[in-house]
PDB file of C-alpha atoms in Angstrom:
ATOM      1  CA  MET C   1      53.797  65.760  83.235  1.00  0.00           C
ATOM      2  CA  ILE C   2      56.164  64.650  80.445  1.00  0.00           C
ATOM      3  CA  VAL C   3      59.939  65.286  81.229  1.00  0.00           C
ATOM      4  CA  ASP C   4      62.281  65.569  78.243  1.00  0.00           C
ATOM      5  CA  ASP C   5      65.500  63.984  78.807  1.00  0.00           C
ATOM      6  CA  ARG C   6      67.328  66.349  76.558  1.00  0.00           C
ATOM      7  CA  PHE C   7      67.019  69.192  79.125  1.00  0.00           C
ATOM      8  CA  THR C   8      67.598  67.110  82.377  1.00  0.00           C
ATOM      9  CA  GLY C   9      70.495  64.962  81.389  1.00  0.00           C
ATOM     10  CA  PRO C  10      74.139  65.889  81.636  1.00  0.00           C
ATOM     11  CA  PRO C  11      75.447  68.323  79.024  1.00  0.00           C
ATOM     12  CA  PRO C  12      76.697  66.780  75.859  1.00  0.00           C
ATOM     13  CA  ARG C  13      80.358  65.950  75.927  1.00  0.00           C
ATOM     14  CA  ARG C  14      82.702  67.607  73.300  1.00  0.00           C
ATOM     15  CA  SER C  15      84.596  65.233  71.194  1.00  0.00           C
ATOM     16  CA  ARG C  16      88.295  64.936  71.489  1.00  0.00           C
ATOM     17  CA  THR C  17      88.711  66.411  67.984  1.00  0.00           C
ATOM     18  CA  GLY C  18      86.545  69.399  68.777  1.00  0.00           C
ATOM     19  CA  ALA C  19      88.646  70.225  71.749  1.00  0.00           C
ATOM     20  CA  TRP C  20      91.904  70.008  69.688  1.00  0.00           C
ATOM     21  CA  VAL C  21      90.509  72.063  66.878  1.00  0.00           C
ATOM     22  CA  GLU C  22      89.288  74.691  69.334  1.00  0.00           C
ATOM     23  CA  ARG C  23      92.620  74.832  70.916  1.00  0.00           C
ATOM     24  CA  VAL C  24      94.538  75.210  67.548  1.00  0.00           C
ATOM     25  CA  LEU C  25      92.025  77.918  66.535  1.00  0.00           C
ATOM     26  CA  THR C  26      92.558  79.770  69.758  1.00  0.00           C
ATOM     27  CA  VAL C  27      96.367  79.722  69.353  1.00  0.00           C
ATOM     28  CA  LEU C  28      96.093  80.952  65.838  1.00  0.00           C
ATOM     29  CA  ALA C  29      93.693  83.647  66.730  1.00  0.00           C
ATOM     30  CA  TYR C  30      95.807  85.012  69.540  1.00  0.00           C
ATOM     31  CA  ALA C  31      98.951  84.805  67.403  1.00  0.00           C
ATOM     32  CA  VAL C  32      97.218  86.902  64.649  1.00  0.00           C
ATOM     33  CA  PHE C  33      95.975  89.283  67.376  1.00  0.00           C
ATOM     34  CA  GLY C  34      99.715  89.547  68.476  1.00  0.00           C
ATOM     35  CA  ALA C  35     100.811  90.304  64.953  1.00  0.00           C
ATOM     36  CA  ILE C  36      98.223  92.890  64.308  1.00  0.00           C
ATOM     37  CA  THR C  37      99.148  94.710  67.549  1.00  0.00           C
ATOM     38  CA  ALA C  38     102.845  94.498  66.650  1.00  0.00           C
ATOM     39  CA  VAL C  39     102.239  95.962  63.265  1.00  0.00           C
ATOM     40  CA  ILE C  40     100.303  98.913  64.710  1.00  0.00           C
ATOM     41  CA  THR C  41     102.715  99.589  67.527  1.00  0.00           C
ATOM     42  CA  THR C  42     105.713  99.105  65.266  1.00  0.00           C
ATOM     43  CA  PHE C  43     104.753 101.738  62.876  1.00  0.00           C
ATOM     44  CA  ALA C  44     103.650 103.964  65.884  1.00  0.00           C
ATOM     45  CA  HIS C  45     106.938 103.594  67.742  1.00  0.00           C
ATOM     46  CA  ARG C  46     108.730 106.143  65.585  1.00  0.00           C
ATOM     47  CA  VAL C  47     106.289 109.075  66.535  1.00  0.00           C
ATOM     48  CA  ARG C  48     108.118 111.766  68.489  1.00  0.00           C
ATOM     49  CA  ILE C  49     107.255 115.283  69.532  1.00  0.00           C
ATOM     50  CA  GLU C  50     109.800 118.119  70.310  1.00  0.00           C
ATOM     51  CA  VAL C  51     109.336 119.943  73.553  1.00  0.00           C
ATOM     52  CA  ALA C  52     111.857 122.848  74.297  1.00  0.00           C
ATOM     53  CA  GLY C  53     114.359 121.366  71.850  1.00  0.00           C
ATOM     54  CA  VAL C  54     114.339 117.939  73.159  1.00  0.00           C
ATOM     55  CA  GLU C  55     112.745 114.977  71.151  1.00  0.00           C
ATOM     56  CA  LEU C  56     110.388 112.814  73.277  1.00  0.00           C
ATOM     57  CA  TRP C  57     109.761 109.317  71.766  1.00  0.00           C
ATOM     58  CA  THR C  58     105.974 109.167  72.762  1.00  0.00           C
ATOM     59  CA  GLY C  59     105.307 106.454  70.156  1.00  0.00           C
ATOM     60  CA  LEU C  60     107.980 104.194  71.615  1.00  0.00           C
ATOM     61  CA  VAL C  61     106.775 104.615  75.215  1.00  0.00           C
ATOM     62  CA  ALA C  62     103.036 104.276  74.186  1.00  0.00           C
ATOM     63  CA  GLY C  63     103.874 101.115  71.873  1.00  0.00           C
ATOM     64  CA  LEU C  64     105.740  99.345  74.609  1.00  0.00           C
ATOM     65  CA  LEU C  65     103.087 100.240  77.075  1.00  0.00           C
ATOM     66  CA  ALA C  66     100.403  98.933  74.699  1.00  0.00           C
ATOM     67  CA  LEU C  67     102.163  95.565  74.192  1.00  0.00           C
ATOM     68  CA  LEU C  68     102.754  95.226  77.798  1.00  0.00           C
ATOM     69  CA  LEU C  69      99.328  96.070  79.075  1.00  0.00           C
ATOM     70  CA  ILE C  70      97.575  93.908  76.433  1.00  0.00           C
ATOM     71  CA  SER C  71      99.746  90.988  77.281  1.00  0.00           C
ATOM     72  CA  ALA C  72      99.328  91.463  81.084  1.00  0.00           C
ATOM     73  CA  GLY C  73      95.567  91.797  80.502  1.00  0.00           C
ATOM     74  CA  LEU C  74      95.233  88.556  78.567  1.00  0.00           C
ATOM     75  CA  ARG C  75      97.465  86.855  81.376  1.00  0.00           C
ATOM     76  CA  GLY C  76      95.224  88.274  84.148  1.00  0.00           C
ATOM     77  CA  TYR C  77      92.054  87.482  82.353  1.00  0.00           C
ATOM     78  CA  LEU C  78      92.681  84.092  80.774  1.00  0.00           C
ATOM     79  CA  ASP C  79      93.284  80.993  82.949  1.00  0.00           C
ATOM     80  CA  ASP C  80      95.228  79.383  80.326  1.00  0.00           C
ATOM     81  CA  ARG C  81      98.809  80.620  79.583  1.00  0.00           C
ATOM     82  CA  LEU C  82      98.846  79.222  75.959  1.00  0.00           C
ATOM     83  CA  PRO C  83      96.993  82.167  74.249  1.00  0.00           C
ATOM     84  CA  VAL C  84      99.221  84.729  75.973  1.00  0.00           C
ATOM     85  CA  VAL C  85     102.239  82.826  74.717  1.00  0.00           C
ATOM     86  CA  SER C  86     100.829  82.580  71.241  1.00  0.00           C
ATOM     87  CA  PHE C  87     100.083  86.521  71.483  1.00  0.00           C
ATOM     88  CA  ALA C  88     103.778  87.025  72.374  1.00  0.00           C
ATOM     89  CA  VAL C  89     105.138  84.734  69.518  1.00  0.00           C
ATOM     90  CA  GLY C  90     102.837  86.561  67.028  1.00  0.00           C
ATOM     91  CA  ALA C  91     104.071  89.914  68.218  1.00  0.00           C
ATOM     92  CA  ILE C  92     107.802  89.026  68.407  1.00  0.00           C
ATOM     93  CA  GLY C  93     107.632  87.207  65.120  1.00  0.00           C
ATOM     94  CA  THR C  94     106.062  90.276  63.406  1.00  0.00           C
ATOM     95  CA  VAL C  95     108.620  92.628  64.927  1.00  0.00           C
ATOM     96  CA  PHE C  96     111.276  90.298  63.589  1.00  0.00           C
ATOM     97  CA  VAL C  97     110.047  90.296  60.140  1.00  0.00           C
ATOM     98  CA  LEU C  98     109.609  94.027  60.138  1.00  0.00           C
ATOM     99  CA  SER C  99     113.119  94.597  61.376  1.00  0.00           C
ATOM    100  CA  THR C 100     114.854  92.448  58.569  1.00  0.00           C
ATOM    101  CA  PRO C 101     115.509  93.722  55.095  1.00  0.00           C
ATOM    102  CA  GLY C 102     112.778  93.053  52.643  1.00  0.00           C
ATOM    103  CA  ILE C 103     112.902  92.434  48.844  1.00  0.00           C
ATOM    104  CA  GLY C 104     114.026  96.076  48.209  1.00  0.00           C
ATOM    105  CA  GLN C 105     116.507  96.013  51.048  1.00  0.00           C
ATOM    106  CA  SER C 106     114.348  98.496  53.058  1.00  0.00           C
ATOM    107  CA  VAL C 107     113.485  97.913  56.751  1.00  0.00           C
ATOM    108  CA  VAL C 108     110.639  99.393  58.867  1.00  0.00           C
ATOM    109  CA  ILE C 109     112.817  99.372  61.995  1.00  0.00           C
ATOM    110  CA  PRO C 110     116.140 101.016  61.298  1.00  0.00           C
ATOM    111  CA  GLY C 111     118.920  99.905  63.588  1.00  0.00           C
ATOM    112  CA  ASP C 112     120.633 103.019  64.800  1.00  0.00           C
ATOM    113  CA  VAL C 113     120.078 105.550  62.102  1.00  0.00           C
ATOM    114  CA  LEU C 114     117.710 107.543  64.208  1.00  0.00           C
ATOM    115  CA  GLY C 115     119.413 106.760  67.593  1.00  0.00           C
ATOM    116  CA  PRO C 116     118.640 103.862  69.815  1.00  0.00           C
ATOM    117  CA  ALA C 117     114.953 103.816  69.137  1.00  0.00           C
ATOM    118  CA  GLY C 118     114.956 100.907  66.843  1.00  0.00           C
ATOM    119  CA  THR C 119     116.968  98.633  68.991  1.00  0.00           C
ATOM    120  CA  ILE C 120     114.991  99.716  72.015  1.00  0.00           C
ATOM    121  CA  TRP C 121     111.882  98.761  70.087  1.00  0.00           C
ATOM    122  CA  VAL C 122     112.997  95.403  69.061  1.00  0.00           C
ATOM    123  CA  TYR C 123     114.155  94.222  72.305  1.00  0.00           C
ATOM    124  CA  GLY C 124     111.673  96.117  74.432  1.00  0.00           C
ATOM    125  CA  SER C 125     108.656  94.860  72.541  1.00  0.00           C
ATOM    126  CA  ALA C 126     109.902  91.254  72.846  1.00  0.00           C
ATOM    127  CA  ALA C 127     110.225  91.803  76.695  1.00  0.00           C
ATOM    128  CA  ALA C 128     106.952  93.647  76.973  1.00  0.00           C
ATOM    129  CA  ALA C 129     105.075  90.848  75.321  1.00  0.00           C
ATOM    130  CA  VAL C 130     106.834  87.794  77.000  1.00  0.00           C
ATOM    131  CA  LEU C 131     107.129  88.890  80.587  1.00  0.00           C
ATOM    132  CA  PRO C 132     103.470  88.712  81.312  1.00  0.00           C
ATOM    133  CA  ALA C 133     103.385  85.352  79.611  1.00  0.00           C
ATOM    134  CA  ILE C 134     106.180  83.818  81.853  1.00  0.00           C
ATOM    135  CA  TRP C 135     104.883  85.630  85.116  1.00  0.00           C
ATOM    136  CA  PRO C 136     103.877  82.939  87.670  1.00  0.00           C
ATOM    137  CA  LYS C 137     100.200  82.507  88.578  1.00  0.00           C
ATOM    138  CA  LEU C 138      99.436  84.366  91.800  1.00  0.00           C
ATOM    139  CA  PRO C 139      97.243  82.821  94.330  1.00  0.00           C
ATOM    140  CA  PRO C 140      93.922  84.683  94.836  1.00  0.00           C
ATOM    141  CA  ARG C 141      93.747  87.049  97.666  1.00  0.00           C
ATOM    142  CA  GLU C 142      91.050  86.774 100.272  1.00  0.00           C
ATOM    143  CA  ARG C 143      89.101  90.096 100.514  1.00  0.00           C
ATOM    144  CA  PRO C 144      88.465  91.631 103.924  1.00  0.00           C
ATOM    145  CA  ALA C 145      85.072  91.232 105.370  1.00  0.00           C
ATOM    146  CA  ALA C 146      84.391  95.017 105.078  1.00  0.00           C
ATOM    147  CA  ALA C 147      84.821  94.683 101.284  1.00  0.00           C
ATOM    148  CA  ARG C 148      82.465  91.779 100.954  1.00  0.00           C
ATOM    149  CA  GLY C 149      79.503  93.492 102.385  1.00  0.00           C
ATOM    150  CA  PRO C 150      77.482  93.661 105.526  1.00  0.00           C
ATOM    151  CA  ALA C 151      76.335  90.001 105.436  1.00  0.00           C
ATOM    152  CA  ALA C 152      80.028  88.881 105.495  1.00  0.00           C
ATOM    153  CA  GLN C 153      80.751  91.062 108.549  1.00  0.00           C
ATOM    154  CA  ASP C 154      78.065  89.181 110.761  1.00  0.00           C
ATOM    155  CA  ALA C 155      79.372  85.719 109.594  1.00  0.00           C
ATOM    156  CA  PRO C 156      81.912  83.998 111.741  1.00  0.00           C
ATOM    157  CA  SER C 157      85.473  84.477 110.664  1.00  0.00           C
ATOM    158  CA  ARG C 158      87.528  81.610 109.272  1.00  0.00           C
ATOM    159  CA  GLN C 159      90.270  82.188 111.747  1.00  0.00           C
ATOM    160  CA  GLU C 160      88.002  81.226 114.838  1.00  0.00           C
TER     161      GLU C 160
END
């Protein structure tokens, strides 16, 4: 029997340059993802509905919730904190650019013209994107034996 060393040896090591390039591209990709999310939610934050004569800013709530849940989902799913930080930087940078006057002196996020919604959006979107990024990593919880299945119930407990 002939054994091919290509399949039995250790996996090929990645070069240091390859790891650095992958890290930079990951950061850029998550920053672009944050920017795209911020553009969509910034334009949606002004959506409101009127119920019984009261305006409800449903777009503001939905936009803040979307940013918070995406950022928290990335933080919970990824082991590395850097992609979540780059997502937050992309989102905050985009909201900042959209809230400053452009060439024609128009802004997408008006200050207090329509009430405090613009101000709430600027500060709330920053908080929603950053809070999950700076949240400390929680230690994994041990599941109870009943949740692990019948084989785990018969096994001796670690406390004995």
